[in-house]
Structure formats: C-alpha cells, structure tokens
Amino acid sequence: MTKEITIDSCLISSKPYNGFRPLKVQNPLNRENLLDAARIYFEDEAAMKESRVRFRSTEQSGVGVLFDIIVLYDGREHGSPKCSYLTFKLVDSKELVDLTTEDYMEVIKAVHMVKNRVPATKDENWGSSSTAKQLV
C-alpha cells in the first residue's frame, strides 16, 4: 500500500495558484489526512471548516448518481474577499475521486452556495462559521 495518494482538487481563490490542483494525501484516505494535506493552501493558523453540497449527475442511462462537493475554507476568512475555497468530489458518500473539468460548474455552484448560505462572522477577524454543514 502506498503512503500517499494524489487527488485532483479545485482551488477557488484570488491568489495566482487557483484552479485544478493535485493534492498529496497520506494513506489511509480519511477526513483527518485530507484536512492535513489541504493546509498547504491555507495559513498556518487557519480555522479549517467544511461544508458539503449534494448533486445528482445525469447519466446517459437516465440513472443519476449522487455525489457531494466538499468545500474546505478558513472560517476566520469566510465571507471576506481573500477567502480561498478548496473543493473535492465525494461519490456515494464514501469514495473521494478526482475532480475534472466536467465538474467545474458544480464546483462553482457549491462554492457559491457556501458563500451565500453559511454565515460569515462580521468581526475584525471574520470569525468562524458552523462546521460540516450539508447544503442541499
């Protein structure tokens, strides 16, 4: 078993290194290791928060597959123009898969929903928001 897995994620940011980004995650692929790996795109003191937005894909067979876009962000910066959002795709609530260009519209919709539905704290540090909300 390999020690690292590379997952293609998508970073939505005002920083120059946004877009589709490979992320090396330690095995086993779990929430804790994913959060640890994601920190390379955030400040050391970031208060990492997570939200999920559920989508249904439309297959040619007519059967839709449920998947979530996981959105990670710094709760202290959420709601500010400098907040970055790192996204991943989770299929069947258990399998983390690579994001592709075909997923880009869902990524943008998911980040938009998080920005609009997860309240930002209005203090000087931009505060923290609620954790692990599932937005449908």
mmCIF file with all atom_site columns, C-alpha atoms in Angstrom:
data_model
loop_
_atom_site.group_PDB
_atom_site.id
_atom_site.type_symbol
_atom_site.label_atom_id
_atom_site.label_alt_id
_atom_site.label_comp_id
_atom_site.label_asym_id
_atom_site.label_entity_id
_atom_site.label_seq_id
_atom_site.pdbx_PDB_ins_code
_atom_site.Cartn_x
_atom_site.Cartn_y
_atom_site.Cartn_z
_atom_site.occupancy
_atom_site.B_iso_or_equiv
_atom_site.pdbx_formal_charge
_atom_site.auth_seq_id
_atom_site.auth_comp_id
_atom_site.auth_asym_id
_atom_site.auth_atom_id
_atom_site.pdbx_PDB_model_num
ATOM 1   C CA . MET A 1 1   ? 0.000   0.000  0.000   1.00 0.00 ? 1   MET A CA 1
ATOM 2   C CA . THR A 1 2   ? 1.402   3.398  -0.967  1.00 0.00 ? 2   THR A CA 1
ATOM 3   C CA . LYS A 1 3   ? 1.963   6.056  1.668   1.00 0.00 ? 3   LYS A CA 1
ATOM 4   C CA . GLU A 1 4   ? 0.461   8.853  -0.442  1.00 0.00 ? 4   GLU A CA 1
ATOM 5   C CA . ILE A 1 5   ? -2.476  9.216  -2.797  1.00 0.00 ? 5   ILE A CA 1
ATOM 6   C CA . THR A 1 6   ? -2.778  12.134 -5.223  1.00 0.00 ? 6   THR A CA 1
ATOM 7   C CA . ILE A 1 7   ? -6.284  13.584 -5.578  1.00 0.00 ? 7   ILE A CA 1
ATOM 8   C CA . ASP A 1 8   ? -7.204  16.294 -8.085  1.00 0.00 ? 8   ASP A CA 1
ATOM 9   C CA . SER A 1 9   ? -8.938  19.112 -6.241  1.00 0.00 ? 9   SER A CA 1
ATOM 10  C CA . CYS A 1 10  ? -10.017 22.597 -7.312  1.00 0.00 ? 10  CYS A CA 1
ATOM 11  C CA . LEU A 1 11  ? -8.938  25.779 -5.531  1.00 0.00 ? 11  LEU A CA 1
ATOM 12  C CA . ILE A 1 12  ? -11.148 28.828 -5.928  1.00 0.00 ? 12  ILE A CA 1
ATOM 13  C CA . SER A 1 13  ? -9.048  31.769 -4.810  1.00 0.00 ? 13  SER A CA 1
ATOM 14  C CA . SER A 1 14  ? -7.966  35.295 -5.606  1.00 0.00 ? 14  SER A CA 1
ATOM 15  C CA . LYS A 1 15  ? -4.383  34.021 -5.373  1.00 0.00 ? 15  LYS A CA 1
ATOM 16  C CA . PRO A 1 16  ? -2.451  33.266 -8.573  1.00 0.00 ? 16  PRO A CA 1
ATOM 17  C CA . TYR A 1 17  ? -2.290  29.493 -7.978  1.00 0.00 ? 17  TYR A CA 1
ATOM 18  C CA . ASN A 1 18  ? -6.024  28.794 -8.204  1.00 0.00 ? 18  ASN A CA 1
ATOM 19  C CA . GLY A 1 19  ? -7.716  26.194 -10.426 1.00 0.00 ? 19  GLY A CA 1
ATOM 20  C CA . PHE A 1 20  ? -7.321  22.425 -10.567 1.00 0.00 ? 20  PHE A CA 1
ATOM 21  C CA . ARG A 1 21  ? -4.598  21.361 -8.151  1.00 0.00 ? 21  ARG A CA 1
ATOM 22  C CA . PRO A 1 22  ? -3.149  17.925 -7.330  1.00 0.00 ? 22  PRO A CA 1
ATOM 23  C CA . LEU A 1 23  ? -3.119  17.257 -3.601  1.00 0.00 ? 23  LEU A CA 1
ATOM 24  C CA . LYS A 1 24  ? -0.987  14.555 -1.989  1.00 0.00 ? 24  LYS A CA 1
ATOM 25  C CA . VAL A 1 25  ? -2.900  12.899 0.849   1.00 0.00 ? 25  VAL A CA 1
ATOM 26  C CA . GLN A 1 26  ? -1.466  10.336 3.266   1.00 0.00 ? 26  GLN A CA 1
ATOM 27  C CA . ASN A 1 27  ? -2.973  6.853  3.341   1.00 0.00 ? 27  ASN A CA 1
ATOM 28  C CA . PRO A 1 28  ? -5.464  5.942  4.694   1.00 0.00 ? 28  PRO A CA 1
ATOM 29  C CA . LEU A 1 29  ? -7.629  8.418  2.818   1.00 0.00 ? 29  LEU A CA 1
ATOM 30  C CA . ASN A 1 30  ? -9.764  9.844  5.633   1.00 0.00 ? 30  ASN A CA 1
ATOM 31  C CA . ARG A 1 31  ? -11.060 13.224 6.793   1.00 0.00 ? 31  ARG A CA 1
ATOM 32  C CA . GLU A 1 32  ? -8.124  13.940 9.115   1.00 0.00 ? 32  GLU A CA 1
ATOM 33  C CA . ASN A 1 33  ? -5.486  13.222 6.457   1.00 0.00 ? 33  ASN A CA 1
ATOM 34  C CA . LEU A 1 34  ? -7.432  15.235 3.881   1.00 0.00 ? 34  LEU A CA 1
ATOM 35  C CA . LEU A 1 35  ? -7.591  18.266 6.198   1.00 0.00 ? 35  LEU A CA 1
ATOM 36  C CA . ASP A 1 36  ? -3.872  17.942 6.971   1.00 0.00 ? 36  ASP A CA 1
ATOM 37  C CA . ALA A 1 37  ? -2.970  17.831 3.269   1.00 0.00 ? 37  ALA A CA 1
ATOM 38  C CA . ALA A 1 38  ? -5.288  20.756 2.420   1.00 0.00 ? 38  ALA A CA 1
ATOM 39  C CA . ARG A 1 39  ? -3.447  23.057 4.837   1.00 0.00 ? 39  ARG A CA 1
ATOM 40  C CA . ILE A 1 40  ? -0.788  23.764 2.199   1.00 0.00 ? 40  ILE A CA 1
ATOM 41  C CA . TYR A 1 41  ? -3.294  26.185 0.605   1.00 0.00 ? 41  TYR A CA 1
ATOM 42  C CA . PHE A 1 42  ? -4.169  27.968 3.857   1.00 0.00 ? 42  PHE A CA 1
ATOM 43  C CA . GLU A 1 43  ? -2.406  29.978 6.556   1.00 0.00 ? 43  GLU A CA 1
ATOM 44  C CA . ASP A 1 44  ? -0.889  28.001 9.445   1.00 0.00 ? 44  ASP A CA 1
ATOM 45  C CA . GLU A 1 45  ? -3.412  29.451 11.904  1.00 0.00 ? 45  GLU A CA 1
ATOM 46  C CA . ALA A 1 46  ? -6.427  28.791 9.650   1.00 0.00 ? 46  ALA A CA 1
ATOM 47  C CA . ALA A 1 47  ? -9.594  27.619 11.379  1.00 0.00 ? 47  ALA A CA 1
ATOM 48  C CA . MET A 1 48  ? -10.489 24.934 8.831   1.00 0.00 ? 48  MET A CA 1
ATOM 49  C CA . LYS A 1 49  ? -14.215 24.485 8.190   1.00 0.00 ? 49  LYS A CA 1
ATOM 50  C CA . GLU A 1 50  ? -16.040 22.074 5.912   1.00 0.00 ? 50  GLU A CA 1
ATOM 51  C CA . SER A 1 51  ? -19.345 22.201 4.068   1.00 0.00 ? 51  SER A CA 1
ATOM 52  C CA . ARG A 1 52  ? -20.871 19.734 1.610   1.00 0.00 ? 52  ARG A CA 1
ATOM 53  C CA . VAL A 1 53  ? -23.214 20.328 -1.278  1.00 0.00 ? 53  VAL A CA 1
ATOM 54  C CA . ARG A 1 54  ? -25.049 17.344 -2.786  1.00 0.00 ? 54  ARG A CA 1
ATOM 55  C CA . PHE A 1 55  ? -25.604 16.949 -6.529  1.00 0.00 ? 55  PHE A CA 1
ATOM 56  C CA . ARG A 1 56  ? -27.129 14.288 -8.760  1.00 0.00 ? 56  ARG A CA 1
ATOM 57  C CA . SER A 1 57  ? -25.316 13.553 -12.006 1.00 0.00 ? 57  SER A CA 1
ATOM 58  C CA . THR A 1 58  ? -27.273 12.734 -15.124 1.00 0.00 ? 58  THR A CA 1
ATOM 59  C CA . GLU A 1 59  ? -26.026 9.565  -16.755 1.00 0.00 ? 59  GLU A CA 1
ATOM 60  C CA . GLN A 1 60  ? -26.869 8.513  -20.304 1.00 0.00 ? 60  GLN A CA 1
ATOM 61  C CA . SER A 1 61  ? -28.769 5.573  -18.829 1.00 0.00 ? 61  SER A CA 1
ATOM 62  C CA . GLY A 1 62  ? -31.087 8.042  -17.096 1.00 0.00 ? 62  GLY A CA 1
ATOM 63  C CA . VAL A 1 63  ? -29.960 6.924  -13.633 1.00 0.00 ? 63  VAL A CA 1
ATOM 64  C CA . GLY A 1 64  ? -28.425 9.734  -11.584 1.00 0.00 ? 64  GLY A CA 1
ATOM 65  C CA . VAL A 1 65  ? -25.510 9.189  -9.247  1.00 0.00 ? 65  VAL A CA 1
ATOM 66  C CA . LEU A 1 66  ? -25.406 11.167 -6.008  1.00 0.00 ? 66  LEU A CA 1
ATOM 67  C CA . PHE A 1 67  ? -22.168 12.945 -5.207  1.00 0.00 ? 67  PHE A CA 1
ATOM 68  C CA . ASP A 1 68  ? -21.031 15.671 -2.848  1.00 0.00 ? 68  ASP A CA 1
ATOM 69  C CA . ILE A 1 69  ? -18.692 18.559 -3.460  1.00 0.00 ? 69  ILE A CA 1
ATOM 70  C CA . ILE A 1 70  ? -16.743 19.057 -0.230  1.00 0.00 ? 70  ILE A CA 1
ATOM 71  C CA . VAL A 1 71  ? -15.745 22.679 0.311   1.00 0.00 ? 71  VAL A CA 1
ATOM 72  C CA . LEU A 1 72  ? -12.918 23.466 2.750   1.00 0.00 ? 72  LEU A CA 1
ATOM 73  C CA . TYR A 1 73  ? -12.219 27.040 3.851   1.00 0.00 ? 73  TYR A CA 1
ATOM 74  C CA . ASP A 1 74  ? -10.771 29.144 6.653   1.00 0.00 ? 74  ASP A CA 1
ATOM 75  C CA . GLY A 1 75  ? -13.653 30.029 8.966   1.00 0.00 ? 75  GLY A CA 1
ATOM 76  C CA . ARG A 1 76  ? -11.863 33.214 10.018  1.00 0.00 ? 76  ARG A CA 1
ATOM 77  C CA . GLU A 1 77  ? -11.729 34.496 6.414   1.00 0.00 ? 77  GLU A CA 1
ATOM 78  C CA . HIS A 1 78  ? -15.082 33.144 5.203   1.00 0.00 ? 78  HIS A CA 1
ATOM 79  C CA . GLY A 1 79  ? -17.126 35.965 3.737   1.00 0.00 ? 79  GLY A CA 1
ATOM 80  C CA . SER A 1 80  ? -14.102 38.148 3.012   1.00 0.00 ? 80  SER A CA 1
ATOM 81  C CA . PRO A 1 81  ? -12.707 38.705 -0.479  1.00 0.00 ? 81  PRO A CA 1
ATOM 82  C CA . LYS A 1 82  ? -9.442  36.961 0.459   1.00 0.00 ? 82  LYS A CA 1
ATOM 83  C CA . CYS A 1 83  ? -11.059 33.645 1.492   1.00 0.00 ? 83  CYS A CA 1
ATOM 84  C CA . SER A 1 84  ? -9.954  30.614 -0.531  1.00 0.00 ? 84  SER A CA 1
ATOM 85  C CA . TYR A 1 85  ? -12.158 27.554 -1.080  1.00 0.00 ? 85  TYR A CA 1
ATOM 86  C CA . LEU A 1 86  ? -10.648 24.118 -1.768  1.00 0.00 ? 86  LEU A CA 1
ATOM 87  C CA . THR A 1 87  ? -13.047 21.571 -3.247  1.00 0.00 ? 87  THR A CA 1
ATOM 88  C CA . PHE A 1 88  ? -13.171 17.777 -3.593  1.00 0.00 ? 88  PHE A CA 1
ATOM 89  C CA . LYS A 1 89  ? -15.634 15.280 -5.055  1.00 0.00 ? 89  LYS A CA 1
ATOM 90  C CA . LEU A 1 90  ? -17.101 12.500 -2.914  1.00 0.00 ? 90  LEU A CA 1
ATOM 91  C CA . VAL A 1 91  ? -19.183 9.793  -4.641  1.00 0.00 ? 91  VAL A CA 1
ATOM 92  C CA . ASP A 1 92  ? -21.731 7.668  -2.756  1.00 0.00 ? 92  ASP A CA 1
ATOM 93  C CA . SER A 1 93  ? -20.746 9.426  0.495   1.00 0.00 ? 93  SER A CA 1
ATOM 94  C CA . LYS A 1 94  ? -17.593 7.330  0.734   1.00 0.00 ? 94  LYS A CA 1
ATOM 95  C CA . GLU A 1 95  ? -15.292 7.457  -2.311  1.00 0.00 ? 95  GLU A CA 1
ATOM 96  C CA . LEU A 1 96  ? -13.116 10.514 -2.887  1.00 0.00 ? 96  LEU A CA 1
ATOM 97  C CA . VAL A 1 97  ? -12.465 10.863 -6.629  1.00 0.00 ? 97  VAL A CA 1
ATOM 98  C CA . ASP A 1 98  ? -10.599 13.322 -8.835  1.00 0.00 ? 98  ASP A CA 1
ATOM 99  C CA . LEU A 1 99  ? -12.352 16.495 -9.879  1.00 0.00 ? 99  LEU A CA 1
ATOM 100 C CA . THR A 1 100 ? -12.324 17.018 -13.640 1.00 0.00 ? 100 THR A CA 1
ATOM 101 C CA . THR A 1 101 ? -13.209 19.885 -15.944 1.00 0.00 ? 101 THR A CA 1
ATOM 102 C CA . GLU A 1 102 ? -16.663 18.314 -16.318 1.00 0.00 ? 102 GLU A CA 1
ATOM 103 C CA . ASP A 1 103 ? -17.213 19.027 -12.593 1.00 0.00 ? 103 ASP A CA 1
ATOM 104 C CA . TYR A 1 104 ? -16.283 22.707 -12.798 1.00 0.00 ? 104 TYR A CA 1
ATOM 105 C CA . MET A 1 105 ? -19.849 24.083 -12.867 1.00 0.00 ? 105 MET A CA 1
ATOM 106 C CA . GLU A 1 106 ? -20.790 22.026 -9.795  1.00 0.00 ? 106 GLU A CA 1
ATOM 107 C CA . VAL A 1 107 ? -17.648 23.284 -8.034  1.00 0.00 ? 107 VAL A CA 1
ATOM 108 C CA . ILE A 1 108 ? -18.607 26.902 -8.736  1.00 0.00 ? 108 ILE A CA 1
ATOM 109 C CA . LYS A 1 109 ? -22.220 26.274 -7.641  1.00 0.00 ? 109 LYS A CA 1
ATOM 110 C CA . ALA A 1 110 ? -21.035 24.604 -4.416  1.00 0.00 ? 110 ALA A CA 1
ATOM 111 C CA . VAL A 1 111 ? -18.685 27.471 -3.506  1.00 0.00 ? 111 VAL A CA 1
ATOM 112 C CA . HIS A 1 112 ? -21.429 29.980 -4.347  1.00 0.00 ? 112 HIS A CA 1
ATOM 113 C CA . MET A 1 113 ? -23.880 28.144 -2.067  1.00 0.00 ? 113 MET A CA 1
ATOM 114 C CA . VAL A 1 114 ? -21.362 28.057 0.797   1.00 0.00 ? 114 VAL A CA 1
ATOM 115 C CA . LYS A 1 115 ? -20.632 31.762 0.393   1.00 0.00 ? 115 LYS A CA 1
ATOM 116 C CA . ASN A 1 116 ? -24.331 32.618 0.418   1.00 0.00 ? 116 ASN A CA 1
ATOM 117 C CA . ARG A 1 117 ? -25.724 30.142 2.962   1.00 0.00 ? 117 ARG A CA 1
ATOM 118 C CA . VAL A 1 118 ? -23.014 29.765 5.604   1.00 0.00 ? 118 VAL A CA 1
ATOM 119 C CA . PRO A 1 119 ? -22.991 32.970 7.633   1.00 0.00 ? 119 PRO A CA 1
ATOM 120 C CA . ALA A 1 120 ? -19.739 34.864 7.991   1.00 0.00 ? 120 ALA A CA 1
ATOM 121 C CA . THR A 1 121 ? -18.934 36.473 11.316  1.00 0.00 ? 121 THR A CA 1
ATOM 122 C CA . LYS A 1 122 ? -18.674 40.233 10.979  1.00 0.00 ? 122 LYS A CA 1
ATOM 123 C CA . ASP A 1 123 ? -15.866 40.876 13.461  1.00 0.00 ? 123 ASP A CA 1
ATOM 124 C CA . GLU A 1 124 ? -12.368 42.116 12.647  1.00 0.00 ? 124 GLU A CA 1
ATOM 125 C CA . ASN A 1 125 ? -11.049 38.551 12.227  1.00 0.00 ? 125 ASN A CA 1
ATOM 126 C CA . TRP A 1 126 ? -14.033 37.478 10.101  1.00 0.00 ? 126 TRP A CA 1
ATOM 127 C CA . GLY A 1 127 ? -14.784 34.961 12.866  1.00 0.00 ? 127 GLY A CA 1
ATOM 128 C CA . SER A 1 128 ? -15.766 31.354 12.434  1.00 0.00 ? 128 SER A CA 1
ATOM 129 C CA . SER A 1 129 ? -18.735 29.700 10.827  1.00 0.00 ? 129 SER A CA 1
ATOM 130 C CA . SER A 1 130 ? -20.526 26.467 11.573  1.00 0.00 ? 130 SER A CA 1
ATOM 131 C CA . THR A 1 131 ? -18.732 23.231 10.756  1.00 0.00 ? 131 THR A CA 1
ATOM 132 C CA . ALA A 1 132 ? -19.594 20.396 8.399   1.00 0.00 ? 132 ALA A CA 1
ATOM 133 C CA . LYS A 1 133 ? -22.934 21.737 7.185   1.00 0.00 ? 133 LYS A CA 1
ATOM 134 C CA . GLN A 1 134 ? -24.541 19.834 4.376   1.00 0.00 ? 134 GLN A CA 1
ATOM 135 C CA . LEU A 1 135 ? -26.220 22.213 1.969   1.00 0.00 ? 135 LEU A CA 1
ATOM 136 C CA . VAL A 1 136 ? -28.790 20.816 -0.418  1.00 0.00 ? 136 VAL A CA 1
#
